[in-house]
PDB file of C-alpha atoms in Angstrom:
ATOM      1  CA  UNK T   5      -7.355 196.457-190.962  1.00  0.00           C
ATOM      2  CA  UNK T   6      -3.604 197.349-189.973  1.00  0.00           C
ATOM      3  CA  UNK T   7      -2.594 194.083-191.497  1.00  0.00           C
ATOM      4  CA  UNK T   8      -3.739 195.549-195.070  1.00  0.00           C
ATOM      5  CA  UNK T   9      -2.173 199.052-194.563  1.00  0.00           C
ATOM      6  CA  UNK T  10       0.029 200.627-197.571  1.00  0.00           C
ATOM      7  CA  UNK T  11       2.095 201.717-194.858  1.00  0.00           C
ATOM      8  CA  UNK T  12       5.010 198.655-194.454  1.00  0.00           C
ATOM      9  CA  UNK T  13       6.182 200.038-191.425  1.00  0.00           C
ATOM     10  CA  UNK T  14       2.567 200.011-189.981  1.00  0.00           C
ATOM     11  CA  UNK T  15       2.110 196.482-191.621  1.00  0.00           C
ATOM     12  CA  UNK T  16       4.792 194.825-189.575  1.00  0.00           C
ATOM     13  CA  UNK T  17       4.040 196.411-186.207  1.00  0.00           C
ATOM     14  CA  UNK T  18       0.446 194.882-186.652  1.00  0.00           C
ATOM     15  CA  UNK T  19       1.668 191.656-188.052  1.00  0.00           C
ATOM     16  CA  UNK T  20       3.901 191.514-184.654  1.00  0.00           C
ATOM     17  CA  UNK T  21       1.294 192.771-182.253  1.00  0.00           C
ATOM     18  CA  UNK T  22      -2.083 190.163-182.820  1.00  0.00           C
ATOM     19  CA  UNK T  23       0.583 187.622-182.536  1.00  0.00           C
ATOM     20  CA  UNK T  24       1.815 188.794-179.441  1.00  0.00           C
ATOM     21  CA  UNK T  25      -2.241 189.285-178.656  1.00  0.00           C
ATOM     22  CA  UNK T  26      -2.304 185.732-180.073  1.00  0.00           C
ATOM     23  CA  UNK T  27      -4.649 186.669-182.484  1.00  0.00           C
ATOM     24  CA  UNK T  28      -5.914 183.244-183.816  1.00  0.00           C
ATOM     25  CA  UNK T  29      -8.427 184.680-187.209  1.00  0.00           C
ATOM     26  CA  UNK T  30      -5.271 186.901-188.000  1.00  0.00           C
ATOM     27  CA  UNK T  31      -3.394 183.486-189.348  1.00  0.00           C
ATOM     28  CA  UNK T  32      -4.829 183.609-192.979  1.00  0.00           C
ATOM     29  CA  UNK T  33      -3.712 187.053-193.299  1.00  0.00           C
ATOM     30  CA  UNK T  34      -0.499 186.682-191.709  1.00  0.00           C
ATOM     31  CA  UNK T  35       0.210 183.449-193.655  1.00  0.00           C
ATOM     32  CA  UNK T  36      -0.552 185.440-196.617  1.00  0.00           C
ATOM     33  CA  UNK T  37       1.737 188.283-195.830  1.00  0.00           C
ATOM     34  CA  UNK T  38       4.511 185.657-194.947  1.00  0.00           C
ATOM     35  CA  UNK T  39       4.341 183.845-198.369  1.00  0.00           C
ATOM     36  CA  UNK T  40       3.357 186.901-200.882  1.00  0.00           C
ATOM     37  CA  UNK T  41       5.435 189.557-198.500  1.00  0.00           C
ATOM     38  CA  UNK T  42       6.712 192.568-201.068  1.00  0.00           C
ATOM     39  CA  UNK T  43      10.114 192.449-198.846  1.00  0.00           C
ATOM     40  CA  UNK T  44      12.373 190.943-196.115  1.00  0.00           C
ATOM     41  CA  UNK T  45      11.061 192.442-192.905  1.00  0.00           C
ATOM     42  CA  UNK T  46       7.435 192.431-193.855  1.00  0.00           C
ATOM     43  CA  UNK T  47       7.898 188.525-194.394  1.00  0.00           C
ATOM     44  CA  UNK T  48       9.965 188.373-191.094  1.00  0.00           C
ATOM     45  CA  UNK T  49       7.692 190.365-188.981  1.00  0.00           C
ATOM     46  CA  UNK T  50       4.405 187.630-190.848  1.00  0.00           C
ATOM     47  CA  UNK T  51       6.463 185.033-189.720  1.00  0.00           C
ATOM     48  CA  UNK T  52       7.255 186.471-186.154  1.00  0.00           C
ATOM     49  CA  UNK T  53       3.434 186.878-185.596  1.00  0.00           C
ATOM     50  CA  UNK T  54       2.824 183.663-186.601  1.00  0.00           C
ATOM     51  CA  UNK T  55       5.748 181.949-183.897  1.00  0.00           C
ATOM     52  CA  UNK T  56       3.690 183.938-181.463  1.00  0.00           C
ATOM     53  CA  UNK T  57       0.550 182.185-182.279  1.00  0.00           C
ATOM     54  CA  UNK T  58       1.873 178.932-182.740  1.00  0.00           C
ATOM     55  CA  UNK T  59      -1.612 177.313-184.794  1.00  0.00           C
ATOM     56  CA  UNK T  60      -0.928 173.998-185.959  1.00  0.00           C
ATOM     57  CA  UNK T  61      -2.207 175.189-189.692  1.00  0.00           C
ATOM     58  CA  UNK T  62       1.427 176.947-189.842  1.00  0.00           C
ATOM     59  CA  UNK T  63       3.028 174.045-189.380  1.00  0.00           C
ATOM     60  CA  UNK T  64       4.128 173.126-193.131  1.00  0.00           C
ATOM     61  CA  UNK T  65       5.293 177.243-193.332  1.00  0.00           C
ATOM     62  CA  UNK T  66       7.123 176.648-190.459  1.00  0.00           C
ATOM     63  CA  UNK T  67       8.734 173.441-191.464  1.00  0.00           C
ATOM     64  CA  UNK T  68       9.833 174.768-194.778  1.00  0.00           C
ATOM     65  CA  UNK T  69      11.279 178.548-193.111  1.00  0.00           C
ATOM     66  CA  UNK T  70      12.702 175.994-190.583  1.00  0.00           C
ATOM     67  CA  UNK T  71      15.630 175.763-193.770  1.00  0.00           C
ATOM     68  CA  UNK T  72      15.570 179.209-194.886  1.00  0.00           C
ATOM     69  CA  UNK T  73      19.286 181.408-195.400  1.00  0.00           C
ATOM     70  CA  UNK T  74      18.209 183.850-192.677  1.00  0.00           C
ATOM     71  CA  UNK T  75      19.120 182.587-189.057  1.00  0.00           C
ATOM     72  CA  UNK T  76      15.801 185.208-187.699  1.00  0.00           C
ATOM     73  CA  UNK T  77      13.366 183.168-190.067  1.00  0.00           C
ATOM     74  CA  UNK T  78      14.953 179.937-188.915  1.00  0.00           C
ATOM     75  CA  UNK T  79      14.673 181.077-185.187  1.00  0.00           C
ATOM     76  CA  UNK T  80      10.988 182.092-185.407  1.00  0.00           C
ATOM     77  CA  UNK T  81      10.091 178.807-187.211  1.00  0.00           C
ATOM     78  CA  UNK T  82      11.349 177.060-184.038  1.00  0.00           C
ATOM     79  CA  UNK T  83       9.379 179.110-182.385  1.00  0.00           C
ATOM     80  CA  UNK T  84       6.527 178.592-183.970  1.00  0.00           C
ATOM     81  CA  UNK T  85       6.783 174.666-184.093  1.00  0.00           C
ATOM     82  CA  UNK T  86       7.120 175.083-179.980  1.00  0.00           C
ATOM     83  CA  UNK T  87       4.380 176.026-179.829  1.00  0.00           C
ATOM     84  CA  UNK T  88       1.883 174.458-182.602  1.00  0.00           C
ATOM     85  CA  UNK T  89       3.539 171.472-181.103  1.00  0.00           C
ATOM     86  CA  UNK T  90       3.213 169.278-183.705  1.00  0.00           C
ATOM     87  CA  UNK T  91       5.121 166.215-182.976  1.00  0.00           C
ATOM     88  CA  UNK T  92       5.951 165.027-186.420  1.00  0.00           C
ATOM     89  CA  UNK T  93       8.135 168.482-186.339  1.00  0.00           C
ATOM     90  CA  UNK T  94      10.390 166.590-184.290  1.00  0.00           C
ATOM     91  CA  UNK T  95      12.662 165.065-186.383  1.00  0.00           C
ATOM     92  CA  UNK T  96      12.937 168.104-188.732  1.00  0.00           C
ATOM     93  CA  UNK T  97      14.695 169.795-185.306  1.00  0.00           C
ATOM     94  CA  UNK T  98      16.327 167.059-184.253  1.00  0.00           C
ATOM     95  CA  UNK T  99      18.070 167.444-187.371  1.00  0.00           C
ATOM     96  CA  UNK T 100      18.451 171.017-187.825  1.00  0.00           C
ATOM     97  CA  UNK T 101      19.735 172.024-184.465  1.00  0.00           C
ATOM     98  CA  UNK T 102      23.066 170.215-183.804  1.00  0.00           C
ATOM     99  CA  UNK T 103      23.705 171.713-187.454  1.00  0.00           C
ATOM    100  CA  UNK T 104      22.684 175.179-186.668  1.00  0.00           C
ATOM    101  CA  UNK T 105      25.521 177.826-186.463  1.00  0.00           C
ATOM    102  CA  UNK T 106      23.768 180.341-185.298  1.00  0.00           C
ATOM    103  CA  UNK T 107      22.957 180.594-181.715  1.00  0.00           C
ATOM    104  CA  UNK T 108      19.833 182.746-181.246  1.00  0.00           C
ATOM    105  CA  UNK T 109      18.474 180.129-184.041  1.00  0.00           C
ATOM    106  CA  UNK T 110      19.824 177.665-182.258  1.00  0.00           C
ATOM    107  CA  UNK T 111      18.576 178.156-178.607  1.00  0.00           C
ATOM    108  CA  UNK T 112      15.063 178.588-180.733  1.00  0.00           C
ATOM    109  CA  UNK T 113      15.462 174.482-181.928  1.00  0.00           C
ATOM    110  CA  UNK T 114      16.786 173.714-178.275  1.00  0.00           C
ATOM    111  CA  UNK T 115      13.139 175.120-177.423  1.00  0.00           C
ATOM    112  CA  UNK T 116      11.388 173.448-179.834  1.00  0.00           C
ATOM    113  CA  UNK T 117      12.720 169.935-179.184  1.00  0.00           C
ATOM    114  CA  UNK T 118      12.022 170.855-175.128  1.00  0.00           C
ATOM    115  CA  UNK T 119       8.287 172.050-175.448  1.00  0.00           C
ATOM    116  CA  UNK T 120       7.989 168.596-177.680  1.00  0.00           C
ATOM    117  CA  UNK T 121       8.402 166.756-174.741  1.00  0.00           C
ATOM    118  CA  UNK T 122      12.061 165.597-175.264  1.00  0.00           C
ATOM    119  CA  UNK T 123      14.839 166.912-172.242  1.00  0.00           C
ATOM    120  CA  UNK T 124      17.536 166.414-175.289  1.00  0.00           C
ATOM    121  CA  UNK T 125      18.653 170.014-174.648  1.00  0.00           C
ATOM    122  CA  UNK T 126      16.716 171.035-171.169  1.00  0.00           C
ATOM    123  CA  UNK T 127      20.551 171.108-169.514  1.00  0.00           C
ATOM    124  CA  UNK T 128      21.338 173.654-172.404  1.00  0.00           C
ATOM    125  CA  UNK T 129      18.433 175.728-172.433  1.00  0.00           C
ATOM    126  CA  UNK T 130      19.377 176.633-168.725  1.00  0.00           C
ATOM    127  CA  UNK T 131      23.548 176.625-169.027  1.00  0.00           C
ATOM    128  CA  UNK T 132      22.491 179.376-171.986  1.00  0.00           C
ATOM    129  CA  UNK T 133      21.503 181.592-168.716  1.00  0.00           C
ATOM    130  CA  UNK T 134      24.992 182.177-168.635  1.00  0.00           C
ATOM    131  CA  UNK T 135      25.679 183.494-172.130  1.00  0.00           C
ATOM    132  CA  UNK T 136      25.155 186.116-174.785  1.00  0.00           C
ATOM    133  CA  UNK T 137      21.495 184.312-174.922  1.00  0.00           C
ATOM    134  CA  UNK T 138      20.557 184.615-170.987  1.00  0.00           C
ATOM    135  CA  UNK T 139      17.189 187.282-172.060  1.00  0.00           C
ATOM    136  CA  UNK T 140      16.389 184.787-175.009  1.00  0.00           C
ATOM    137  CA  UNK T 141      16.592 181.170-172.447  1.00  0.00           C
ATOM    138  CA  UNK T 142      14.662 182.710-169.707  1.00  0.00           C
ATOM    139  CA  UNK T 143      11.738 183.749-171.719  1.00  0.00           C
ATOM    140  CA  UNK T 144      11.963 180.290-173.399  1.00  0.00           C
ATOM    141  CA  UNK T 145      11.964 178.562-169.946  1.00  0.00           C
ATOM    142  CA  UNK T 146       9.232 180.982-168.263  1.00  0.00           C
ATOM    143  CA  UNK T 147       6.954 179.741-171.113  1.00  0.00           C
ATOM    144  CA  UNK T 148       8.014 175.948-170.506  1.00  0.00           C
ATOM    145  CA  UNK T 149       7.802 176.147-167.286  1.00  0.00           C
ATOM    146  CA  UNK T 150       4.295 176.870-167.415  1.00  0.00           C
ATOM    147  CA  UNK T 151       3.887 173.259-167.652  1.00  0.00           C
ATOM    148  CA  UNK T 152       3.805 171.730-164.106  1.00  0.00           C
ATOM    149  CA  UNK T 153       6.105 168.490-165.459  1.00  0.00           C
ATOM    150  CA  UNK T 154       9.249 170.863-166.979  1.00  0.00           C
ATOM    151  CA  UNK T 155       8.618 173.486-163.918  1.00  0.00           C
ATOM    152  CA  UNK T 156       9.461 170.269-161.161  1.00  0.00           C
ATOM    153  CA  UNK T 157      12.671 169.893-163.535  1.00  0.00           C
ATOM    154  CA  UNK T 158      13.935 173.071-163.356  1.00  0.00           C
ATOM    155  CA  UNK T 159      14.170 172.141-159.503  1.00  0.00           C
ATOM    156  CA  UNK T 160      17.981 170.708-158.854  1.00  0.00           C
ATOM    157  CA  UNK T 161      19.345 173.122-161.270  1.00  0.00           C
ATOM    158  CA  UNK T 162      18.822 175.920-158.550  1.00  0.00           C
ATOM    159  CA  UNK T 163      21.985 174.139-157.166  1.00  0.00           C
ATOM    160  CA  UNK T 164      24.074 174.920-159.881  1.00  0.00           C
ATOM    161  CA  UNK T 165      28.027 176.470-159.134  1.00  0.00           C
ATOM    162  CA  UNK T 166      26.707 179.154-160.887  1.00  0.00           C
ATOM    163  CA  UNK T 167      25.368 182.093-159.906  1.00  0.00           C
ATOM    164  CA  UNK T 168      23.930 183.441-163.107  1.00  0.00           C
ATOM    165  CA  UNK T 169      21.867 180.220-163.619  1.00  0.00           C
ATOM    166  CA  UNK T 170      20.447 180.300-160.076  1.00  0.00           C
ATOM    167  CA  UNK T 171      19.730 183.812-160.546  1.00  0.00           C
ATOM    168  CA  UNK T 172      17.694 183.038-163.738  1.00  0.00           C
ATOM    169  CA  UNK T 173      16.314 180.665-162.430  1.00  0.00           C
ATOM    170  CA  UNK T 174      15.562 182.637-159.607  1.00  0.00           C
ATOM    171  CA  UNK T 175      13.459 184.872-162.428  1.00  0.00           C
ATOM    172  CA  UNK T 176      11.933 182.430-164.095  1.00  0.00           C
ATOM    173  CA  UNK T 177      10.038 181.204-161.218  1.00  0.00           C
ATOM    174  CA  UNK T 178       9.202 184.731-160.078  1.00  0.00           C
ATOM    175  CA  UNK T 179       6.602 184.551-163.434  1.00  0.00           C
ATOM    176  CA  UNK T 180       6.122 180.787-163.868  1.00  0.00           C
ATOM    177  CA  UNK T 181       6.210 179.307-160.404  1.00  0.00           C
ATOM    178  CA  UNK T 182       3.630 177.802-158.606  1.00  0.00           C
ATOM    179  CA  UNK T 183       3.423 176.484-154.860  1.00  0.00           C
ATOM    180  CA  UNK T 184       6.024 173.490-155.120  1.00  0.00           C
ATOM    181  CA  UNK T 185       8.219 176.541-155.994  1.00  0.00           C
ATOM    182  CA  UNK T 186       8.226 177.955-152.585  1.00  0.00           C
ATOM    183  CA  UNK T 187      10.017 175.500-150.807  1.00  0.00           C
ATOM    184  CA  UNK T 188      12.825 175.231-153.309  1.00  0.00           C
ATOM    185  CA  UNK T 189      13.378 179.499-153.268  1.00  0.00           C
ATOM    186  CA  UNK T 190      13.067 179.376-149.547  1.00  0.00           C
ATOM    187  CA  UNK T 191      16.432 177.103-149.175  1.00  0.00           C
ATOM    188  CA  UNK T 192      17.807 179.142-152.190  1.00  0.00           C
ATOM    189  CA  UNK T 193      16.980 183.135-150.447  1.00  0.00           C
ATOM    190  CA  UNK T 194      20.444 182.825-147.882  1.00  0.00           C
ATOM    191  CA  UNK T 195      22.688 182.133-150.726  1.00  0.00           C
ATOM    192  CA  UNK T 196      26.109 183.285-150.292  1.00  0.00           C
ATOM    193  CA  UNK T 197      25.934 185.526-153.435  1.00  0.00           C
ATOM    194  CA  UNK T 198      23.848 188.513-152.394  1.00  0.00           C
ATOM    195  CA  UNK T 199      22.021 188.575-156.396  1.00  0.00           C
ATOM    196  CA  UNK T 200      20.716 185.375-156.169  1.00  0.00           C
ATOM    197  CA  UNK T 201      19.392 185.489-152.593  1.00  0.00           C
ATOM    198  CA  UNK T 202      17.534 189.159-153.860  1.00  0.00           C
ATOM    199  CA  UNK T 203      16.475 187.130-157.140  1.00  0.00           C
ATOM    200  CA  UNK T 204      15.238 184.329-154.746  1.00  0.00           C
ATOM    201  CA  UNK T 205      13.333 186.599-152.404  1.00  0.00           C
ATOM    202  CA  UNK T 206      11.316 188.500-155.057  1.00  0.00           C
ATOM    203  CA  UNK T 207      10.736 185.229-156.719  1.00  0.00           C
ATOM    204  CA  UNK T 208       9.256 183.881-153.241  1.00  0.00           C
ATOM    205  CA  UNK T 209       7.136 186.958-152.892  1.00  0.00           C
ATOM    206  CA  UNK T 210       5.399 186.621-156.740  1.00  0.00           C
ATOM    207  CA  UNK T 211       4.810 183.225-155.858  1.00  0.00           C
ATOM    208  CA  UNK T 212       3.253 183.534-152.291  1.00  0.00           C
ATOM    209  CA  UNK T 213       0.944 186.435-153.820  1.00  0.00           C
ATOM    210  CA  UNK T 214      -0.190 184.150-156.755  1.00  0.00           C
ATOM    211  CA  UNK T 215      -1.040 180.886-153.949  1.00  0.00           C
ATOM    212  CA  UNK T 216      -1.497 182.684-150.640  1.00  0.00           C
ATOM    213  CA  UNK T 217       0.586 181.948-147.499  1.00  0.00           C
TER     214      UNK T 217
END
């Protein structure tokens, strides 16, 4: 069991890795790691596994790291309340994120609050396409988008003045898009900026191969 390896370095790859597996019987040991961790990054990399996972039971560790001095343990507690998606998290990131300074920690509340149910910051999660966040808000909205309700609303933003959001967009829908995408990326592939028609042809092509012609 990598998760009970003397090795730290070996410790946190594994803690990382079943929850990018999503590697539900690894929560005990992962919530143990998190809360008796023998330093920072071993309790970081507990806590990043658990985001990835997402089970409801780490809601209260989530909650309380949702507070905690480090903006990366405050990001992946987001994280994880996106996706246990506990409602009565809510208000706790209503709260925190106009007050967070940070804005990878931030973007992570913004997230949160979306996969809730609530379009408080939709309009920012895809303006942060065009920032020092753009990686961080397009894996955020490829994993919202998932869900057929927030995909439809990603829709009239492909007519945004800006180039780097309809090019994001453009790649978000390549992964998450499903047949009501193709229409939409067809009147989007003779844009006027050569990036974003590219983007919008490659998106057209994932999606045609995942629905057939």
């Amino acid at each position: 069991d990598l998760l009970s390896s003397s090795n730290r370095k070996v410790q946190q790859d594994a803690a990382v890795t079943v929850g990018i597996l999503r590697t539900r019987s690894a929560v005990p040991k992962l919530q143990a790691l998190y809360e008796n961790g023998q330093d920072k990054q071993t309790q970081q990399s507990a806590l990043q596994g658990l985001a990835y996972i997402g089970d409801p039971v780490s809601v209260p560790i989530f909650l309380k790291a949702l507070y905690d001095k480090e903006a990366s343990i405050r990001a992946y507690a987001a994280q994880g309340l996106a996706r246990a998606k506990d409602q009565q998290a809510l208000s706790d990131l209503l709260r925190s994120a106009p007050a967070e300074k940070n804005a990878s920690a931030r973007l992570a509340m913004e997230f949160a609050v979306t996969s809730l149910g609530h379009n408080d910051y939709f309009s920012s999660l895809i303006n942060a396409l065009d920032s020092g966040q753009e990686e961080q808000a397009q894996a955020y909205l490829v994993e919202l988008a998932r869900n057929g309700k927030c995909l439809t609303q990603l829709y009239p933003y492909l007519n945004s003045r800006n180039a780097d959001v309809r090019r994001g967009l453009c790649s978000v829908l390549m992964y998450s898009g499903d047949g009501t995408s193709i229409h939409p990326l067809e009147q989007l592939s003779p844009d006027h900026n050569a990036d974003v028609g590219a983007a919008a042809l490659r998106a057209l092509s994932a999606g045609r191969s995942r629905t057939g012609p």
